Amino acid sequence: HMFTFLFDDIGVPADYRHMDGSGVNTYTLVNRAGKAHYVKFHWKPTCGVKSLLEEEAVTVGGTNHSHATKDLTDSIAAGNYPEWTFYIQTIDPDYEERFDFDPLDVTKTWPEDVVPLQPVGRLVLNRNIDNFFSENEQLAFCPGIIVPGVYYSDDKLLQTRIFSYSDTQRHRLGPNYLLLPANAPKCSHHNNHYDGLMNFMHRDEEVDYFPSRFDPAKHAPRYPIPSRTLNGRREKMVIEK
């Protein structure tokens, strides 16, 4: 589907404010009871989607190759804050065989008439960054870093990216890249990470092991993760349509 979008009229976005996006990989959402559902994430601009025709793209790109970045920066500076609505699509894994497509196939999108979009939030960009290097260049996105309630699926590409992205960030930013302000948790946290190349966190406590009577730190609350028992041989099969 990616190449279908690329060669369609929507293949060249007019700018970032009028561009939508969606996740390639399939994750799972897990409720308090431990029930998991496959999920796809989508961002859709509230101002609508606009694209450039091939001739327009040549003209605009030839005039300013950073036109989309300039448009985004100028809009935020003028108080015209771009906004996207956050949608999800969900599928119960217990019924995935009822569909005529594989929910874990990264080359396909889920048809919205079969699996409707559900609005769950929004994203508003209300300020430009102050330091391009520290707030942008040092960002380290990784599919393997998740929050409680979100978990992985058996998506083969996702399973590979969980490891490869972290290795990439360690090579690019160093082993302590998660200490950088752009990547560190915003809430209070406690771990046993010490020293190493490019470490800049000074820790004066003497206890570097867990558990310990000298350290009052406790385990973080446990959240349910989906469990699936596999027995026998698991393989990809042709889906009869």
PDB file of C-alpha atoms in Angstrom:
ATOM      1  CA  HIS A   1       0.000   0.000   0.000  1.00  0.00           C
ATOM      2  CA  MET A   2       2.934   2.372   0.579  1.00  0.00           C
ATOM      3  CA  PHE A   3       3.791   2.494  -3.115  1.00  0.00           C
ATOM      4  CA  THR A   4       0.113   2.867  -3.975  1.00  0.00           C
ATOM      5  CA  PHE A   5      -0.006   6.013  -1.846  1.00  0.00           C
ATOM      6  CA  LEU A   6       3.328   7.238  -3.200  1.00  0.00           C
ATOM      7  CA  PHE A   7       2.235   7.136  -6.833  1.00  0.00           C
ATOM      8  CA  ASP A   8      -1.268   8.424  -6.105  1.00  0.00           C
ATOM      9  CA  ASP A   9      -2.222  12.117  -6.059  1.00  0.00           C
ATOM     10  CA  ILE A  10      -1.673  12.196  -2.280  1.00  0.00           C
ATOM     11  CA  GLY A  11       1.910  10.956  -2.627  1.00  0.00           C
ATOM     12  CA  VAL A  12       3.523  14.423  -2.287  1.00  0.00           C
ATOM     13  CA  PRO A  13       2.198  16.315   0.779  1.00  0.00           C
ATOM     14  CA  ALA A  14       1.767  20.071   0.385  1.00  0.00           C
ATOM     15  CA  ASP A  15       3.368  20.562   3.808  1.00  0.00           C
ATOM     16  CA  TYR A  16       3.568  18.918   7.228  1.00  0.00           C
ATOM     17  CA  ARG A  17       0.441  20.662   8.526  1.00  0.00           C
ATOM     18  CA  HIS A  18      -1.682  18.983   5.861  1.00  0.00           C
ATOM     19  CA  MET A  19      -0.074  15.540   6.034  1.00  0.00           C
ATOM     20  CA  ASP A  20      -1.528  12.519   7.806  1.00  0.00           C
ATOM     21  CA  GLY A  21       0.334   9.458   8.979  1.00  0.00           C
ATOM     22  CA  SER A  22      -0.096   5.989  10.396  1.00  0.00           C
ATOM     23  CA  GLY A  23       2.012   3.310  11.975  1.00  0.00           C
ATOM     24  CA  VAL A  24       3.397   0.523   9.830  1.00  0.00           C
ATOM     25  CA  ASN A  25       3.592  -2.017  12.632  1.00  0.00           C
ATOM     26  CA  THR A  26       0.787  -3.628  14.596  1.00  0.00           C
ATOM     27  CA  TYR A  27       0.950  -3.267  18.373  1.00  0.00           C
ATOM     28  CA  THR A  28      -1.429  -4.541  21.039  1.00  0.00           C
ATOM     29  CA  LEU A  29      -3.422  -2.668  23.655  1.00  0.00           C
ATOM     30  CA  VAL A  30      -3.841  -4.477  26.978  1.00  0.00           C
ATOM     31  CA  ASN A  31      -6.576  -3.658  29.491  1.00  0.00           C
ATOM     32  CA  ARG A  32      -6.427  -4.170  33.259  1.00  0.00           C
ATOM     33  CA  ALA A  33      -7.754  -7.711  32.922  1.00  0.00           C
ATOM     34  CA  GLY A  34      -4.905  -8.626  30.572  1.00  0.00           C
ATOM     35  CA  LYS A  35      -7.085  -8.844  27.449  1.00  0.00           C
ATOM     36  CA  ALA A  36      -5.161  -7.806  24.346  1.00  0.00           C
ATOM     37  CA  HIS A  37      -6.361  -6.263  21.089  1.00  0.00           C
ATOM     38  CA  TYR A  38      -4.332  -5.585  17.974  1.00  0.00           C
ATOM     39  CA  VAL A  39      -4.057  -1.857  17.322  1.00  0.00           C
ATOM     40  CA  LYS A  40      -3.049   0.462  14.496  1.00  0.00           C
ATOM     41  CA  PHE A  41      -2.280   4.132  15.198  1.00  0.00           C
ATOM     42  CA  HIS A  42      -3.277   7.040  12.939  1.00  0.00           C
ATOM     43  CA  TRP A  43      -2.738  10.811  12.910  1.00  0.00           C
ATOM     44  CA  LYS A  44      -5.049  12.942  10.785  1.00  0.00           C
ATOM     45  CA  PRO A  45      -4.697  16.743  10.461  1.00  0.00           C
ATOM     46  CA  THR A  46      -7.702  18.771  11.552  1.00  0.00           C
ATOM     47  CA  CYS A  47      -7.069  21.213   8.699  1.00  0.00           C
ATOM     48  CA  GLY A  48      -7.413  18.455   6.109  1.00  0.00           C
ATOM     49  CA  VAL A  49      -5.018  16.694   3.752  1.00  0.00           C
ATOM     50  CA  LYS A  50      -3.477  18.653   0.887  1.00  0.00           C
ATOM     51  CA  SER A  51      -1.059  17.373  -1.725  1.00  0.00           C
ATOM     52  CA  LEU A  52       1.000  18.679  -4.632  1.00  0.00           C
ATOM     53  CA  LEU A  53       0.752  17.549  -8.216  1.00  0.00           C
ATOM     54  CA  GLU A  54       3.991  16.507  -9.877  1.00  0.00           C
ATOM     55  CA  GLU A  55       4.439  19.852 -11.643  1.00  0.00           C
ATOM     56  CA  GLU A  56       3.707  21.758  -8.433  1.00  0.00           C
ATOM     57  CA  ALA A  57       6.151  19.621  -6.459  1.00  0.00           C
ATOM     58  CA  VAL A  58       8.940  20.382  -8.944  1.00  0.00           C
ATOM     59  CA  THR A  59       8.265  24.119  -8.717  1.00  0.00           C
ATOM     60  CA  VAL A  60       7.854  24.309  -4.936  1.00  0.00           C
ATOM     61  CA  GLY A  61      10.754  21.980  -4.202  1.00  0.00           C
ATOM     62  CA  GLY A  62      13.000  23.780  -6.654  1.00  0.00           C
ATOM     63  CA  THR A  63      12.240  27.144  -5.055  1.00  0.00           C
ATOM     64  CA  ASN A  64      12.817  26.006  -1.472  1.00  0.00           C
ATOM     65  CA  HIS A  65      13.751  22.436  -0.651  1.00  0.00           C
ATOM     66  CA  SER A  66      12.798  23.067   3.009  1.00  0.00           C
ATOM     67  CA  HIS A  67       9.425  24.630   2.238  1.00  0.00           C
ATOM     68  CA  ALA A  68       7.513  22.192   4.492  1.00  0.00           C
ATOM     69  CA  THR A  69       9.778  22.897   7.460  1.00  0.00           C
ATOM     70  CA  LYS A  70       9.529  26.652   6.899  1.00  0.00           C
ATOM     71  CA  ASP A  71       5.747  26.465   6.644  1.00  0.00           C
ATOM     72  CA  LEU A  72       5.525  24.537   9.922  1.00  0.00           C
ATOM     73  CA  THR A  73       7.894  26.869  11.770  1.00  0.00           C
ATOM     74  CA  ASP A  74       6.230  30.030  10.473  1.00  0.00           C
ATOM     75  CA  SER A  75       2.747  28.741  11.321  1.00  0.00           C
ATOM     76  CA  ILE A  76       3.683  27.937  14.918  1.00  0.00           C
ATOM     77  CA  ALA A  77       5.455  31.286  15.334  1.00  0.00           C
ATOM     78  CA  ALA A  78       2.324  33.072  14.075  1.00  0.00           C
ATOM     79  CA  GLY A  79       0.104  31.247  16.573  1.00  0.00           C
ATOM     80  CA  ASN A  80      -1.564  29.118  13.912  1.00  0.00           C
ATOM     81  CA  TYR A  81      -0.843  25.895  15.768  1.00  0.00           C
ATOM     82  CA  PRO A  82      -1.099  22.724  13.660  1.00  0.00           C
ATOM     83  CA  GLU A  83      -3.234  19.993  15.153  1.00  0.00           C
ATOM     84  CA  TRP A  84      -3.754  16.296  14.473  1.00  0.00           C
ATOM     85  CA  THR A  85      -6.470  13.979  15.777  1.00  0.00           C
ATOM     86  CA  PHE A  86      -5.230  10.647  17.101  1.00  0.00           C
ATOM     87  CA  TYR A  87      -7.201   7.589  15.976  1.00  0.00           C
ATOM     88  CA  ILE A  88      -6.869   3.873  16.604  1.00  0.00           C
ATOM     89  CA  GLN A  89      -8.152   0.750  14.882  1.00  0.00           C
ATOM     90  CA  THR A  90      -8.530  -2.386  16.986  1.00  0.00           C
ATOM     91  CA  ILE A  91      -9.001  -6.067  16.220  1.00  0.00           C
ATOM     92  CA  ASP A  92      -9.598  -8.865  18.714  1.00  0.00           C
ATOM     93  CA  PRO A  93      -6.911 -11.520  18.031  1.00  0.00           C
ATOM     94  CA  ASP A  94      -9.469 -14.219  18.838  1.00  0.00           C
ATOM     95  CA  TYR A  95     -11.319 -13.296  15.642  1.00  0.00           C
ATOM     96  CA  GLU A  96      -8.454 -12.384  13.305  1.00  0.00           C
ATOM     97  CA  GLU A  97      -9.105 -15.404  11.088  1.00  0.00           C
ATOM     98  CA  ARG A  98     -12.493 -13.950  10.161  1.00  0.00           C
ATOM     99  CA  PHE A  99     -10.831 -11.229   8.093  1.00  0.00           C
ATOM    100  CA  ASP A 100      -9.638 -11.674   4.530  1.00  0.00           C
ATOM    101  CA  PHE A 101      -6.311  -9.981   5.368  1.00  0.00           C
ATOM    102  CA  ASP A 102      -3.524 -10.583   7.847  1.00  0.00           C
ATOM    103  CA  PRO A 103      -3.587  -7.908  10.601  1.00  0.00           C
ATOM    104  CA  LEU A 104       0.162  -8.391  11.062  1.00  0.00           C
ATOM    105  CA  ASP A 105       1.030  -7.798   7.396  1.00  0.00           C
ATOM    106  CA  VAL A 106       3.058  -4.567   7.333  1.00  0.00           C
ATOM    107  CA  THR A 107       2.485  -4.105   3.600  1.00  0.00           C
ATOM    108  CA  LYS A 108      -1.258  -3.643   4.062  1.00  0.00           C
ATOM    109  CA  THR A 109      -3.543  -1.109   5.722  1.00  0.00           C
ATOM    110  CA  TRP A 110      -6.694  -2.118   7.550  1.00  0.00           C
ATOM    111  CA  PRO A 111      -9.820  -1.120   5.594  1.00  0.00           C
ATOM    112  CA  GLU A 112     -11.592   1.606   7.533  1.00  0.00           C
ATOM    113  CA  ASP A 113     -15.035   0.403   6.474  1.00  0.00           C
ATOM    114  CA  VAL A 114     -14.298  -2.961   8.110  1.00  0.00           C
ATOM    115  CA  VAL A 115     -12.237  -1.734  11.074  1.00  0.00           C
ATOM    116  CA  PRO A 116     -13.474   1.812  11.815  1.00  0.00           C
ATOM    117  CA  LEU A 117     -11.291   4.585  13.180  1.00  0.00           C
ATOM    118  CA  GLN A 118     -11.838   5.528  16.825  1.00  0.00           C
ATOM    119  CA  PRO A 119     -10.761   9.034  17.965  1.00  0.00           C
ATOM    120  CA  VAL A 120      -8.842   8.899  21.248  1.00  0.00           C
ATOM    121  CA  GLY A 121      -6.776  12.092  21.455  1.00  0.00           C
ATOM    122  CA  ARG A 122      -5.073  14.972  19.711  1.00  0.00           C
ATOM    123  CA  LEU A 123      -1.636  16.474  19.169  1.00  0.00           C
ATOM    124  CA  VAL A 124      -1.036  20.231  19.049  1.00  0.00           C
ATOM    125  CA  LEU A 125       2.346  21.783  18.230  1.00  0.00           C
ATOM    126  CA  ASN A 126       2.274  25.046  20.187  1.00  0.00           C
ATOM    127  CA  ARG A 127       5.916  26.126  20.195  1.00  0.00           C
ATOM    128  CA  ASN A 128       9.043  25.919  18.098  1.00  0.00           C
ATOM    129  CA  ILE A 129      12.115  24.274  19.564  1.00  0.00           C
ATOM    130  CA  ASP A 130      14.733  26.475  21.240  1.00  0.00           C
ATOM    131  CA  ASN A 131      17.777  24.317  20.579  1.00  0.00           C
ATOM    132  CA  PHE A 132      17.704  22.292  17.390  1.00  0.00           C
ATOM    133  CA  PHE A 133      20.507  19.964  18.436  1.00  0.00           C
ATOM    134  CA  SER A 134      19.349  19.068  21.950  1.00  0.00           C
ATOM    135  CA  GLU A 135      15.616  18.933  21.167  1.00  0.00           C
ATOM    136  CA  ASN A 136      15.737  17.424  17.695  1.00  0.00           C
ATOM    137  CA  GLU A 137      19.066  15.883  16.713  1.00  0.00           C
ATOM    138  CA  GLN A 138      19.376  14.023  20.024  1.00  0.00           C
ATOM    139  CA  LEU A 139      15.896  12.508  19.878  1.00  0.00           C
ATOM    140  CA  ALA A 140      16.020   8.710  19.881  1.00  0.00           C
ATOM    141  CA  PHE A 141      12.758   7.055  18.903  1.00  0.00           C
ATOM    142  CA  CYS A 142      12.550   3.326  19.465  1.00  0.00           C
ATOM    143  CA  PRO A 143       9.614   0.930  18.929  1.00  0.00           C
ATOM    144  CA  GLY A 144      10.906  -1.164  21.821  1.00  0.00           C
ATOM    145  CA  ILE A 145      10.241   1.534  24.436  1.00  0.00           C
ATOM    146  CA  ILE A 146       6.596   1.270  25.443  1.00  0.00           C
ATOM    147  CA  VAL A 147       4.324   2.413  28.264  1.00  0.00           C
ATOM    148  CA  PRO A 148       1.981   0.262  30.394  1.00  0.00           C
ATOM    149  CA  GLY A 149      -1.070  -0.743  28.409  1.00  0.00           C
ATOM    150  CA  VAL A 150       0.805  -0.969  25.109  1.00  0.00           C
ATOM    151  CA  TYR A 151       2.596  -4.156  24.107  1.00  0.00           C
ATOM    152  CA  TYR A 152       4.130  -5.816  21.075  1.00  0.00           C
ATOM    153  CA  SER A 153       2.525  -8.198  18.624  1.00  0.00           C
ATOM    154  CA  ASP A 154       3.918 -11.078  16.566  1.00  0.00           C
ATOM    155  CA  ASP A 155       4.533  -8.649  13.708  1.00  0.00           C
ATOM    156  CA  LYS A 156       7.863  -9.954  12.375  1.00  0.00           C
ATOM    157  CA  LEU A 157       9.114  -6.551  11.275  1.00  0.00           C
ATOM    158  CA  LEU A 158       8.267  -5.061  14.666  1.00  0.00           C
ATOM    159  CA  GLN A 159      10.095  -7.866  16.455  1.00  0.00           C
ATOM    160  CA  THR A 160      13.216  -6.978  14.459  1.00  0.00           C
ATOM    161  CA  ARG A 161      12.903  -3.240  14.984  1.00  0.00           C
ATOM    162  CA  ILE A 162      12.579  -3.668  18.761  1.00  0.00           C
ATOM    163  CA  PHE A 163      16.274  -4.564  18.866  1.00  0.00           C
ATOM    164  CA  SER A 164      17.741  -2.769  15.863  1.00  0.00           C
ATOM    165  CA  TYR A 165      16.537   0.719  16.803  1.00  0.00           C
ATOM    166  CA  SER A 166      18.155   0.605  20.250  1.00  0.00           C
ATOM    167  CA  ASP A 167      21.437  -0.541  18.711  1.00  0.00           C
ATOM    168  CA  THR A 168      21.234   2.312  16.219  1.00  0.00           C
ATOM    169  CA  GLN A 169      20.738   4.903  18.958  1.00  0.00           C
ATOM    170  CA  ARG A 170      23.621   3.516  21.013  1.00  0.00           C
ATOM    171  CA  HIS A 171      25.879   3.816  17.979  1.00  0.00           C
ATOM    172  CA  ARG A 172      24.678   7.337  17.128  1.00  0.00           C
ATOM    173  CA  LEU A 173      24.353   8.883  20.605  1.00  0.00           C
ATOM    174  CA  GLY A 174      26.211   6.546  22.942  1.00  0.00           C
ATOM    175  CA  PRO A 175      25.116   3.888  25.458  1.00  0.00           C
ATOM    176  CA  ASN A 176      23.646   6.496  27.817  1.00  0.00           C
ATOM    177  CA  TYR A 177      21.357   8.068  25.231  1.00  0.00           C
ATOM    178  CA  LEU A 178      18.343   7.555  27.513  1.00  0.00           C
ATOM    179  CA  LEU A 179      19.861  10.024  30.004  1.00  0.00           C
ATOM    180  CA  LEU A 180      19.629  12.878  27.504  1.00  0.00           C
ATOM    181  CA  PRO A 181      16.841  15.325  28.448  1.00  0.00           C
ATOM    182  CA  ALA A 182      15.082  14.740  25.134  1.00  0.00           C
ATOM    183  CA  ASN A 183      14.825  11.009  25.870  1.00  0.00           C
ATOM    184  CA  ALA A 184      14.701  10.745  29.669  1.00  0.00           C
ATOM    185  CA  PRO A 185      11.388  10.135  31.472  1.00  0.00           C
ATOM    186  CA  LYS A 186       9.557  13.285  32.540  1.00  0.00           C
ATOM    187  CA  CYS A 187       8.372  11.621  35.751  1.00  0.00           C
ATOM    188  CA  SER A 188      10.492  10.473  38.688  1.00  0.00           C
ATOM    189  CA  HIS A 189      12.322   7.229  38.011  1.00  0.00           C
ATOM    190  CA  HIS A 190      14.907   5.014  39.637  1.00  0.00           C
ATOM    191  CA  ASN A 191      17.151   2.373  38.122  1.00  0.00           C
ATOM    192  CA  ASN A 192      20.583   0.874  38.608  1.00  0.00           C
ATOM    193  CA  HIS A 193      22.248   2.344  35.530  1.00  0.00           C
ATOM    194  CA  TYR A 194      25.746   3.515  36.404  1.00  0.00           C
ATOM    195  CA  ASP A 195      28.672   5.112  34.595  1.00  0.00           C
ATOM    196  CA  GLY A 196      29.624   4.013  31.093  1.00  0.00           C
ATOM    197  CA  LEU A 197      30.728   6.027  28.080  1.00  0.00           C
ATOM    198  CA  MET A 198      29.305   9.578  27.944  1.00  0.00           C
ATOM    199  CA  ASN A 199      27.552   9.243  31.302  1.00  0.00           C
ATOM    200  CA  PHE A 200      26.703  12.644  32.792  1.00  0.00           C
ATOM    201  CA  MET A 201      24.502  11.652  35.734  1.00  0.00           C
ATOM    202  CA  HIS A 202      26.226  11.875  39.111  1.00  0.00           C
ATOM    203  CA  ARG A 203      24.888   9.314  41.574  1.00  0.00           C
ATOM    204  CA  ASP A 204      26.270   9.502  45.097  1.00  0.00           C
ATOM    205  CA  GLU A 205      24.385   6.567  46.597  1.00  0.00           C
ATOM    206  CA  GLU A 206      26.503   3.575  47.534  1.00  0.00           C
ATOM    207  CA  VAL A 207      23.946   0.886  46.855  1.00  0.00           C
ATOM    208  CA  ASP A 208      24.053  -0.261  43.251  1.00  0.00           C
ATOM    209  CA  TYR A 209      22.083  -3.481  43.604  1.00  0.00           C
ATOM    210  CA  PHE A 210      18.476  -4.444  44.244  1.00  0.00           C
ATOM    211  CA  PRO A 211      16.844  -5.323  46.540  1.00  0.00           C
ATOM    212  CA  SER A 212      18.635  -3.784  49.510  1.00  0.00           C
ATOM    213  CA  ARG A 213      17.698  -2.840  53.073  1.00  0.00           C
ATOM    214  CA  PHE A 214      19.671   0.383  52.599  1.00  0.00           C
ATOM    215  CA  ASP A 215      17.705   1.531  49.557  1.00  0.00           C
ATOM    216  CA  PRO A 216      13.967   2.223  49.965  1.00  0.00           C
ATOM    217  CA  ALA A 217      13.291   1.799  46.244  1.00  0.00           C
ATOM    218  CA  LYS A 218      10.460  -0.581  45.405  1.00  0.00           C
ATOM    219  CA  HIS A 219       9.362  -2.443  42.324  1.00  0.00           C
ATOM    220  CA  ALA A 220       7.205  -0.471  39.942  1.00  0.00           C
ATOM    221  CA  PRO A 221       3.568  -1.620  39.821  1.00  0.00           C
ATOM    222  CA  ARG A 222       3.110  -4.687  37.669  1.00  0.00           C
ATOM    223  CA  TYR A 223       0.905  -4.354  34.633  1.00  0.00           C
ATOM    224  CA  PRO A 224      -0.622  -7.298  32.788  1.00  0.00           C
ATOM    225  CA  ILE A 225       0.962  -8.380  29.533  1.00  0.00           C
ATOM    226  CA  PRO A 226      -0.751 -10.657  27.031  1.00  0.00           C
ATOM    227  CA  SER A 227       0.187 -14.313  27.123  1.00  0.00           C
ATOM    228  CA  ARG A 228      -0.299 -16.783  24.339  1.00  0.00           C
ATOM    229  CA  THR A 229       0.484 -20.474  24.514  1.00  0.00           C
ATOM    230  CA  LEU A 230       1.854 -21.870  21.273  1.00  0.00           C
ATOM    231  CA  ASN A 231       1.802 -25.580  20.675  1.00  0.00           C
ATOM    232  CA  GLY A 232       3.113 -27.262  17.586  1.00  0.00           C
ATOM    233  CA  ARG A 233       4.039 -25.537  14.361  1.00  0.00           C
ATOM    234  CA  ARG A 234       3.176 -21.936  13.570  1.00  0.00           C
ATOM    235  CA  GLU A 235       3.455 -20.720  10.003  1.00  0.00           C
ATOM    236  CA  LYS A 236       2.162 -18.196   7.513  1.00  0.00           C
ATOM    237  CA  MET A 237      -0.664 -19.508   5.381  1.00  0.00           C
ATOM    238  CA  VAL A 238      -2.369 -18.320   2.237  1.00  0.00           C
ATOM    239  CA  ILE A 239      -5.633 -16.563   3.077  1.00  0.00           C
ATOM    240  CA  GLU A 240      -8.433 -17.678   0.824  1.00  0.00           C
ATOM    241  CA  LYS A 241     -10.430 -14.652  -0.310  1.00  0.00           C
TER     242      LYS A 241
END
